[in-house]
């Protein structure tokens, strides 16, 4: 099974939402040719904060596209980098090599704390 690129995935999502490249570009504040180049894999994926904006405009969660690029939105990166307890938590989780289901269960448990 062939893995889709970031660009292919973005194009598929955008088309499924009935949004043109121009509409998306205008909504996000980039040139439409940039969207075209990213979707056709002629440019690397955008910065994390741009990916978040794209996903907001398309009405989809940004997690999948961010994970494809290995990027994190600036507020998340700052929250982790400025908090020793958060770093310790993530280091511990990393050593456990959690599955996607386990990460999901952990997220649900975290939500119950508040």
mmCIF file of N, CA and C in Angstrom:
data_model
loop_
_atom_site.group_PDB
_atom_site.id
_atom_site.type_symbol
_atom_site.label_atom_id
_atom_site.label_comp_id
_atom_site.label_asym_id
_atom_site.label_seq_id
_atom_site.Cartn_x
_atom_site.Cartn_y
_atom_site.Cartn_z
ATOM 1 N N UNK A 1 0.837 -1.180 0.000
ATOM 2 C CA UNK A 1 0.000 0.000 0.000
ATOM 3 C C UNK A 1 0.886 1.249 0.000
ATOM 4 N N UNK A 2 0.643 2.137 -0.913
ATOM 5 C CA UNK A 2 1.445 3.342 -1.044
ATOM 6 C C UNK A 2 0.953 4.420 -0.088
ATOM 7 N N UNK A 3 1.888 5.052 0.577
ATOM 8 C CA UNK A 3 1.558 6.125 1.506
ATOM 9 C C UNK A 3 1.391 7.427 0.734
ATOM 10 N N UNK A 4 0.338 8.165 1.056
ATOM 11 C CA UNK A 4 0.107 9.451 0.404
ATOM 12 C C UNK A 4 1.051 10.498 0.958
ATOM 13 N N UNK A 5 1.419 11.418 0.098
ATOM 14 C CA UNK A 5 2.240 12.543 0.532
ATOM 15 C C UNK A 5 1.353 13.574 1.225
ATOM 16 N N UNK A 6 1.995 14.529 1.869
ATOM 17 C CA UNK A 6 1.271 15.635 2.473
ATOM 18 C C UNK A 6 0.422 16.333 1.417
ATOM 19 N N UNK A 7 1.035 16.644 0.281
ATOM 20 C CA UNK A 7 0.329 17.350 -0.788
ATOM 21 C C UNK A 7 -0.882 16.588 -1.299
ATOM 22 N N UNK A 8 -0.727 15.296 -1.499
ATOM 23 C CA UNK A 8 -1.843 14.473 -1.973
ATOM 24 C C UNK A 8 -2.971 14.459 -0.949
ATOM 25 N N UNK A 9 -2.615 14.360 0.309
ATOM 26 C CA UNK A 9 -3.627 14.341 1.365
ATOM 27 C C UNK A 9 -4.349 15.675 1.437
ATOM 28 N N UNK A 10 -3.589 16.776 1.373
ATOM 29 C CA UNK A 10 -4.201 18.105 1.403
ATOM 30 C C UNK A 10 -5.164 18.286 0.234
ATOM 31 N N UNK A 11 -4.739 17.894 -0.956
ATOM 32 C CA UNK A 11 -5.582 18.033 -2.144
ATOM 33 C C UNK A 11 -6.879 17.242 -1.981
ATOM 34 N N UNK A 12 -6.751 16.031 -1.463
ATOM 35 C CA UNK A 12 -7.929 15.178 -1.263
ATOM 36 C C UNK A 12 -8.912 15.820 -0.271
ATOM 37 N N UNK A 13 -8.391 16.335 0.829
ATOM 38 C CA UNK A 13 -9.251 16.977 1.835
ATOM 39 C C UNK A 13 -9.911 18.221 1.246
ATOM 40 N N UNK A 14 -9.098 19.060 0.584
ATOM 41 C CA UNK A 14 -9.627 20.308 0.015
ATOM 42 C C UNK A 14 -10.739 20.015 -0.985
ATOM 43 N N UNK A 15 -10.520 19.060 -1.872
ATOM 44 C CA UNK A 15 -11.535 18.715 -2.874
ATOM 45 C C UNK A 15 -12.788 18.151 -2.224
ATOM 46 N N UNK A 16 -12.609 17.330 -1.181
ATOM 47 C CA UNK A 16 -13.777 16.735 -0.510
ATOM 48 C C UNK A 16 -14.638 17.798 0.152
ATOM 49 N N UNK A 17 -14.040 18.941 0.468
ATOM 50 C CA UNK A 17 -14.775 20.044 1.085
ATOM 51 C C UNK A 17 -15.318 21.027 0.050
ATOM 52 N N UNK A 18 -15.034 20.771 -1.237
ATOM 53 C CA UNK A 18 -15.537 21.629 -2.297
ATOM 54 C C UNK A 18 -14.913 23.018 -2.315
ATOM 55 N N UNK A 19 -13.661 23.090 -1.905
ATOM 56 C CA UNK A 19 -12.955 24.365 -1.837
ATOM 57 C C UNK A 19 -11.905 24.406 -2.949
ATOM 58 N N UNK A 20 -11.833 25.517 -3.674
ATOM 59 C CA UNK A 20 -10.816 25.647 -4.718
ATOM 60 C C UNK A 20 -9.487 26.060 -4.090
ATOM 61 N N UNK A 21 -8.429 25.901 -4.862
ATOM 62 C CA UNK A 21 -7.118 26.339 -4.390
ATOM 63 C C UNK A 21 -7.132 27.840 -4.110
ATOM 64 N N UNK A 22 -7.768 28.599 -4.982
ATOM 65 C CA UNK A 22 -7.842 30.057 -4.791
ATOM 66 C C UNK A 22 -8.599 30.416 -3.514
ATOM 67 N N UNK A 23 -9.725 29.757 -3.286
ATOM 68 C CA UNK A 23 -10.505 30.041 -2.074
ATOM 69 C C UNK A 23 -9.686 29.742 -0.818
ATOM 70 N N UNK A 24 -9.011 28.614 -0.830
ATOM 71 C CA UNK A 24 -8.204 28.236 0.328
ATOM 72 C C UNK A 24 -7.055 29.222 0.521
ATOM 73 N N UNK A 25 -6.381 29.545 -0.558
ATOM 74 C CA UNK A 25 -5.248 30.473 -0.474
ATOM 75 C C UNK A 25 -5.678 31.830 0.071
ATOM 76 N N UNK A 26 -6.796 32.330 -0.423
ATOM 77 C CA UNK A 26 -7.300 33.621 0.047
ATOM 78 C C UNK A 26 -7.649 33.563 1.534
ATOM 79 N N UNK A 27 -8.306 32.490 1.937
ATOM 80 C CA UNK A 27 -8.716 32.343 3.334
ATOM 81 C C UNK A 27 -7.518 32.240 4.279
ATOM 82 N N UNK A 28 -6.440 31.629 3.798
ATOM 83 C CA UNK A 28 -5.264 31.407 4.636
ATOM 84 C C UNK A 28 -4.263 32.561 4.532
ATOM 85 N N UNK A 29 -4.349 33.318 3.438
ATOM 86 C CA UNK A 29 -3.438 34.444 3.265
ATOM 87 C C UNK A 29 -2.151 34.105 2.546
ATOM 88 N N UNK A 30 -2.252 33.161 1.610
ATOM 89 C CA UNK A 30 -1.094 32.806 0.775
ATOM 90 C C UNK A 30 -1.502 32.896 -0.685
ATOM 91 N N UNK A 31 -0.525 32.851 -1.583
ATOM 92 C CA UNK A 31 -0.811 32.873 -3.010
ATOM 93 C C UNK A 31 -1.339 31.505 -3.443
ATOM 94 N N UNK A 32 -2.307 31.511 -4.365
ATOM 95 C CA UNK A 32 -2.889 30.222 -4.764
ATOM 96 C C UNK A 32 -1.852 29.314 -5.417
ATOM 97 N N UNK A 33 -0.836 29.889 -6.056
ATOM 98 C CA UNK A 33 0.192 29.054 -6.683
ATOM 99 C C UNK A 33 0.980 28.279 -5.625
ATOM 100 N N UNK A 34 1.061 28.852 -4.425
ATOM 101 C CA UNK A 34 1.733 28.157 -3.321
ATOM 102 C C UNK A 34 0.954 26.889 -2.956
ATOM 103 N N UNK A 35 -0.361 27.004 -2.850
ATOM 104 C CA UNK A 35 -1.203 25.835 -2.546
ATOM 105 C C UNK A 35 -1.017 24.781 -3.638
ATOM 106 N N UNK A 36 -1.020 25.212 -4.878
ATOM 107 C CA UNK A 36 -0.830 24.291 -6.001
ATOM 108 C C UNK A 36 0.505 23.564 -5.902
ATOM 109 N N UNK A 37 1.554 24.304 -5.624
ATOM 110 C CA UNK A 37 2.891 23.693 -5.535
ATOM 111 C C UNK A 37 2.978 22.703 -4.379
ATOM 112 N N UNK A 38 2.375 23.045 -3.241
ATOM 113 C CA UNK A 38 2.387 22.132 -2.098
ATOM 114 C C UNK A 38 1.606 20.866 -2.443
ATOM 115 N N UNK A 39 0.416 21.035 -3.023
ATOM 116 C CA UNK A 39 -0.415 19.871 -3.354
ATOM 117 C C UNK A 39 0.240 18.964 -4.394
ATOM 118 N N UNK A 40 1.057 19.528 -5.255
ATOM 119 C CA UNK A 40 1.720 18.733 -6.293
ATOM 120 C C UNK A 40 3.141 18.343 -5.894
ATOM 121 N N UNK A 41 3.439 18.511 -4.611
ATOM 122 C CA UNK A 41 4.717 18.112 -4.034
ATOM 123 C C UNK A 41 5.920 18.784 -4.693
ATOM 124 N N UNK A 42 5.703 20.000 -5.188
ATOM 125 C CA UNK A 42 6.813 20.782 -5.737
ATOM 126 C C UNK A 42 7.401 21.708 -4.679
ATOM 127 N N UNK A 43 6.743 21.765 -3.527
ATOM 128 C CA UNK A 43 7.245 22.518 -2.371
ATOM 129 C C UNK A 43 7.005 21.667 -1.131
ATOM 130 N N UNK A 44 7.842 21.846 -0.112
ATOM 131 C CA UNK A 44 7.619 21.095 1.132
ATOM 132 C C UNK A 44 6.364 21.582 1.837
ATOM 133 N N UNK A 45 5.868 20.803 2.780
ATOM 134 C CA UNK A 45 4.696 21.233 3.540
ATOM 135 C C UNK A 45 4.957 22.579 4.224
ATOM 136 N N UNK A 46 3.898 23.348 4.412
ATOM 137 C CA UNK A 46 4.052 24.656 5.072
ATOM 138 C C UNK A 46 4.418 24.522 6.545
ATOM 139 N N UNK A 47 4.662 25.665 7.152
ATOM 140 C CA UNK A 47 4.945 25.718 8.593
ATOM 141 C C UNK A 47 3.726 25.223 9.373
ATOM 142 N N UNK A 48 3.983 24.776 10.589
ATOM 143 C CA UNK A 48 2.913 24.216 11.422
ATOM 144 C C UNK A 48 1.741 25.172 11.589
ATOM 145 N N UNK A 49 2.019 26.443 11.839
ATOM 146 C CA UNK A 49 0.927 27.396 12.058
ATOM 147 C C UNK A 49 0.094 27.597 10.793
ATOM 148 N N UNK A 50 0.712 27.493 9.627
ATOM 149 C CA UNK A 50 -0.031 27.585 8.359
ATOM 150 C C UNK A 50 -0.885 26.344 8.160
ATOM 151 N N UNK A 51 -0.352 25.193 8.528
ATOM 152 C CA UNK A 51 -1.137 23.952 8.438
ATOM 153 C C UNK A 51 -2.379 24.069 9.315
ATOM 154 N N UNK A 52 -2.221 24.613 10.500
ATOM 155 C CA UNK A 52 -3.364 24.794 11.403
ATOM 156 C C UNK A 52 -4.402 25.710 10.758
ATOM 157 N N UNK A 53 -3.960 26.817 10.155
ATOM 158 C CA UNK A 53 -4.892 27.735 9.480
ATOM 159 C C UNK A 53 -5.621 27.034 8.338
ATOM 160 N N UNK A 54 -4.892 26.266 7.539
ATOM 161 C CA UNK A 54 -5.490 25.531 6.423
ATOM 162 C C UNK A 54 -6.579 24.597 6.948
ATOM 163 N N UNK A 55 -6.255 23.854 7.988
ATOM 164 C CA UNK A 55 -7.224 22.905 8.543
ATOM 165 C C UNK A 55 -8.441 23.612 9.130
ATOM 166 N N UNK A 56 -8.215 24.757 9.765
ATOM 167 C CA UNK A 56 -9.345 25.529 10.291
ATOM 168 C C UNK A 56 -10.264 25.955 9.156
ATOM 169 N N UNK A 57 -9.693 26.429 8.066
ATOM 170 C CA UNK A 57 -10.493 26.886 6.923
ATOM 171 C C UNK A 57 -11.226 25.731 6.262
ATOM 172 N N UNK A 58 -10.631 24.539 6.306
ATOM 173 C CA UNK A 58 -11.274 23.362 5.710
ATOM 174 C C UNK A 58 -12.201 22.653 6.693
ATOM 175 N N UNK A 59 -12.177 23.075 7.951
ATOM 176 C CA UNK A 59 -13.053 22.475 8.951
ATOM 177 C C UNK A 59 -12.662 21.061 9.336
ATOM 178 N N UNK A 60 -11.357 20.799 9.371
ATOM 179 C CA UNK A 60 -10.873 19.473 9.758
ATOM 180 C C UNK A 60 -9.826 19.624 10.865
ATOM 181 N N UNK A 61 -9.691 18.607 11.715
ATOM 182 C CA UNK A 61 -8.651 18.666 12.747
ATOM 183 C C UNK A 61 -7.264 18.701 12.087
ATOM 184 N N UNK A 62 -6.347 19.409 12.690
ATOM 185 C CA UNK A 62 -5.014 19.550 12.104
ATOM 186 C C UNK A 62 -4.065 18.414 12.474
ATOM 187 N N UNK A 63 -4.460 17.562 13.395
ATOM 188 C CA UNK A 63 -3.557 16.533 13.919
ATOM 189 C C UNK A 63 -2.930 15.650 12.842
ATOM 190 N N UNK A 64 -3.731 15.160 11.910
ATOM 191 C CA UNK A 64 -3.212 14.239 10.893
ATOM 192 C C UNK A 64 -2.164 14.917 10.008
ATOM 193 N N UNK A 65 -2.484 16.106 9.517
ATOM 194 C CA UNK A 65 -1.535 16.786 8.632
ATOM 195 C C UNK A 65 -0.280 17.212 9.387
ATOM 196 N N UNK A 66 -0.430 17.649 10.622
ATOM 197 C CA UNK A 66 0.752 17.999 11.421
ATOM 198 C C UNK A 66 1.623 16.771 11.658
ATOM 199 N N UNK A 67 0.996 15.651 11.981
ATOM 200 C CA UNK A 67 1.750 14.422 12.235
ATOM 201 C C UNK A 67 2.511 13.974 10.982
ATOM 202 N N UNK A 68 1.912 14.188 9.818
ATOM 203 C CA UNK A 68 2.586 13.810 8.567
ATOM 204 C C UNK A 68 3.888 14.583 8.380
ATOM 205 N N UNK A 69 3.959 15.770 8.949
ATOM 206 C CA UNK A 69 5.130 16.619 8.770
ATOM 207 C C UNK A 69 6.074 16.599 9.967
ATOM 208 N N UNK A 70 5.619 16.018 11.070
ATOM 209 C CA UNK A 70 6.430 16.015 12.281
ATOM 210 C C UNK A 70 6.518 17.388 12.924
ATOM 211 N N UNK A 71 5.521 18.240 12.649
ATOM 212 C CA UNK A 71 5.539 19.610 13.162
ATOM 213 C C UNK A 71 4.502 19.798 14.263
ATOM 214 N N UNK A 72 4.740 20.836 15.082
ATOM 215 C CA UNK A 72 3.811 21.202 16.148
ATOM 216 C C UNK A 72 3.482 22.681 16.041
ATOM 217 N N UNK A 73 2.231 23.061 16.332
ATOM 218 C CA UNK A 73 1.891 24.481 16.341
ATOM 219 C C UNK A 73 2.709 25.214 17.403
ATOM 220 N N UNK A 74 2.985 26.476 17.150
ATOM 221 C CA UNK A 74 3.806 27.280 18.057
ATOM 222 C C UNK A 74 3.322 27.244 19.504
ATOM 223 N N UNK A 75 2.011 27.415 19.792
ATOM 224 C CA UNK A 75 1.589 27.398 21.201
ATOM 225 C C UNK A 75 1.890 26.072 21.903
ATOM 226 N N UNK A 76 1.770 24.967 21.180
ATOM 227 C CA UNK A 76 2.061 23.655 21.774
ATOM 228 C C UNK A 76 3.555 23.528 22.040
ATOM 229 N N UNK A 77 4.337 23.911 21.053
ATOM 230 C CA UNK A 77 5.797 23.849 21.197
ATOM 231 C C UNK A 77 6.250 24.706 22.377
ATOM 232 N N UNK A 78 5.698 25.904 22.499
ATOM 233 C CA UNK A 78 6.072 26.799 23.600
ATOM 234 C C UNK A 78 5.647 26.227 24.951
ATOM 235 N N UNK A 79 4.443 25.670 25.012
ATOM 236 C CA UNK A 79 3.949 25.111 26.272
ATOM 237 C C UNK A 79 4.851 23.973 26.756
ATOM 238 N N UNK A 80 5.321 23.165 25.823
ATOM 239 C CA UNK A 80 6.187 22.043 26.192
ATOM 240 C C UNK A 80 7.585 22.538 26.543
ATOM 241 N N UNK A 81 8.122 23.407 25.712
ATOM 242 C CA UNK A 81 9.505 23.840 25.927
ATOM 243 C C UNK A 81 9.667 24.674 27.189
ATOM 244 N N UNK A 82 8.603 25.306 27.663
ATOM 245 C CA UNK A 82 8.683 26.165 28.844
ATOM 246 C C UNK A 82 8.270 25.459 30.141
ATOM 247 N N UNK A 83 7.919 24.185 30.053
ATOM 248 C CA UNK A 83 7.410 23.499 31.237
ATOM 249 C C UNK A 83 8.172 22.190 31.479
ATOM 250 N N UNK A 84 9.041 22.156 32.479
ATOM 251 C CA UNK A 84 9.808 20.940 32.762
ATOM 252 C C UNK A 84 8.923 19.719 33.044
ATOM 253 N N UNK A 85 7.790 19.924 33.706
ATOM 254 C CA UNK A 85 6.899 18.799 34.012
ATOM 255 C C UNK A 85 6.312 18.208 32.733
ATOM 256 N N UNK A 86 5.973 19.076 31.768
ATOM 257 C CA UNK A 86 5.446 18.590 30.492
ATOM 258 C C UNK A 86 6.507 17.787 29.745
ATOM 259 N N UNK A 87 7.739 18.261 29.779
ATOM 260 C CA UNK A 87 8.826 17.537 29.125
ATOM 261 C C UNK A 87 9.045 16.176 29.778
ATOM 262 N N UNK A 88 9.007 16.146 31.099
ATOM 263 C CA UNK A 88 9.170 14.879 31.817
ATOM 264 C C UNK A 88 8.051 13.905 31.447
ATOM 265 N N UNK A 89 6.823 14.413 31.399
ATOM 266 C CA UNK A 89 5.673 13.581 31.042
ATOM 267 C C UNK A 89 5.864 12.976 29.652
ATOM 268 N N UNK A 90 6.259 13.801 28.679
ATOM 269 C CA UNK A 90 6.432 13.314 27.314
ATOM 270 C C UNK A 90 7.613 12.349 27.189
ATOM 271 N N UNK A 91 8.676 12.601 27.928
ATOM 272 C CA UNK A 91 9.809 11.657 27.928
ATOM 273 C C UNK A 91 9.363 10.294 28.442
ATOM 274 N N UNK A 92 8.592 10.311 29.527
ATOM 275 C CA UNK A 92 8.102 9.053 30.094
ATOM 276 C C UNK A 92 7.187 8.331 29.104
ATOM 277 N N UNK A 93 6.286 9.078 28.479
ATOM 278 C CA UNK A 93 5.384 8.480 27.495
ATOM 279 C C UNK A 93 6.167 7.905 26.314
ATOM 280 N N UNK A 94 7.225 8.602 25.916
ATOM 281 C CA UNK A 94 8.033 8.135 24.789
ATOM 282 C C UNK A 94 8.696 6.799 25.108
ATOM 283 N N UNK A 95 9.178 6.629 26.328
ATOM 284 C CA UNK A 95 9.843 5.373 26.683
ATOM 285 C C UNK A 95 8.868 4.205 26.686
ATOM 286 N N UNK A 96 7.575 4.506 26.801
ATOM 287 C CA UNK A 96 6.559 3.454 26.833
ATOM 288 C C UNK A 96 6.136 2.999 25.444
ATOM 289 N N UNK A 97 6.550 3.704 24.419
ATOM 290 C CA UNK A 97 6.151 3.434 23.026
ATOM 291 C C UNK A 97 4.652 3.106 22.938
ATOM 292 N N UNK A 98 3.843 4.101 23.273
ATOM 293 C CA UNK A 98 2.391 3.947 23.290
ATOM 294 C C UNK A 98 1.823 3.770 21.882
ATOM 295 N N UNK A 99 0.760 2.988 21.790
ATOM 296 C CA UNK A 99 0.039 2.836 20.528
ATOM 297 C C UNK A 99 -0.892 4.031 20.340
ATOM 298 N N UNK A 100 -1.446 4.184 19.148
ATOM 299 C CA UNK A 100 -2.411 5.258 18.910
ATOM 300 C C UNK A 100 -3.604 5.133 19.856
ATOM 301 N N UNK A 101 -4.074 3.909 20.083
ATOM 302 C CA UNK A 101 -5.197 3.698 20.994
ATOM 303 C C UNK A 101 -4.830 4.113 22.421
ATOM 304 N N UNK A 102 -3.614 3.795 22.841
ATOM 305 C CA UNK A 102 -3.187 4.169 24.189
ATOM 306 C C UNK A 102 -3.061 5.687 24.319
ATOM 307 N N UNK A 103 -2.542 6.362 23.285
ATOM 308 C CA UNK A 103 -2.486 7.829 23.305
ATOM 309 C C UNK A 103 -3.896 8.400 23.413
ATOM 310 N N UNK A 104 -4.833 7.804 22.669
ATOM 311 C CA UNK A 104 -6.228 8.256 22.726
ATOM 312 C C UNK A 104 -6.820 8.079 24.112
ATOM 313 N N UNK A 105 -6.563 6.935 24.728
ATOM 314 C CA UNK A 105 -7.065 6.678 26.076
ATOM 315 C C UNK A 105 -6.433 7.652 27.075
ATOM 316 N N UNK A 106 -5.162 7.932 26.895
ATOM 317 C CA UNK A 106 -4.473 8.879 27.768
ATOM 318 C C UNK A 106 -5.064 10.283 27.622
ATOM 319 N N UNK A 107 -5.385 10.651 26.400
ATOM 320 C CA UNK A 107 -6.017 11.948 26.148
ATOM 321 C C UNK A 107 -7.365 12.036 26.851
ATOM 322 N N UNK A 108 -8.146 10.963 26.795
ATOM 323 C CA UNK A 108 -9.445 10.947 27.463
ATOM 324 C C UNK A 108 -9.285 11.067 28.976
ATOM 325 N N UNK A 109 -8.299 10.379 29.519
ATOM 326 C CA UNK A 109 -8.039 10.477 30.959
ATOM 327 C C UNK A 109 -7.619 11.904 31.343
ATOM 328 N N UNK A 110 -6.818 12.520 30.491
ATOM 329 C CA UNK A 110 -6.362 13.892 30.733
ATOM 330 C C UNK A 110 -7.544 14.859 30.787
ATOM 331 N N UNK A 111 -8.505 14.676 29.875
ATOM 332 C CA UNK A 111 -9.683 15.542 29.844
ATOM 333 C C UNK A 111 -10.509 15.411 31.127
ATOM 334 N N UNK A 112 -10.491 14.241 31.743
ATOM 335 C CA UNK A 112 -11.251 14.019 32.968
ATOM 336 C C UNK A 112 -10.636 14.743 34.158
ATOM 337 N N UNK A 113 -9.379 15.141 34.064
ATOM 338 C CA UNK A 113 -8.710 15.850 35.164
ATOM 339 C C UNK A 113 -9.269 17.246 35.381
ATOM 340 N N UNK A 114 -9.882 17.812 34.342
ATOM 341 C CA UNK A 114 -10.376 19.187 34.452
ATOM 342 C C UNK A 114 -11.876 19.196 34.437
#
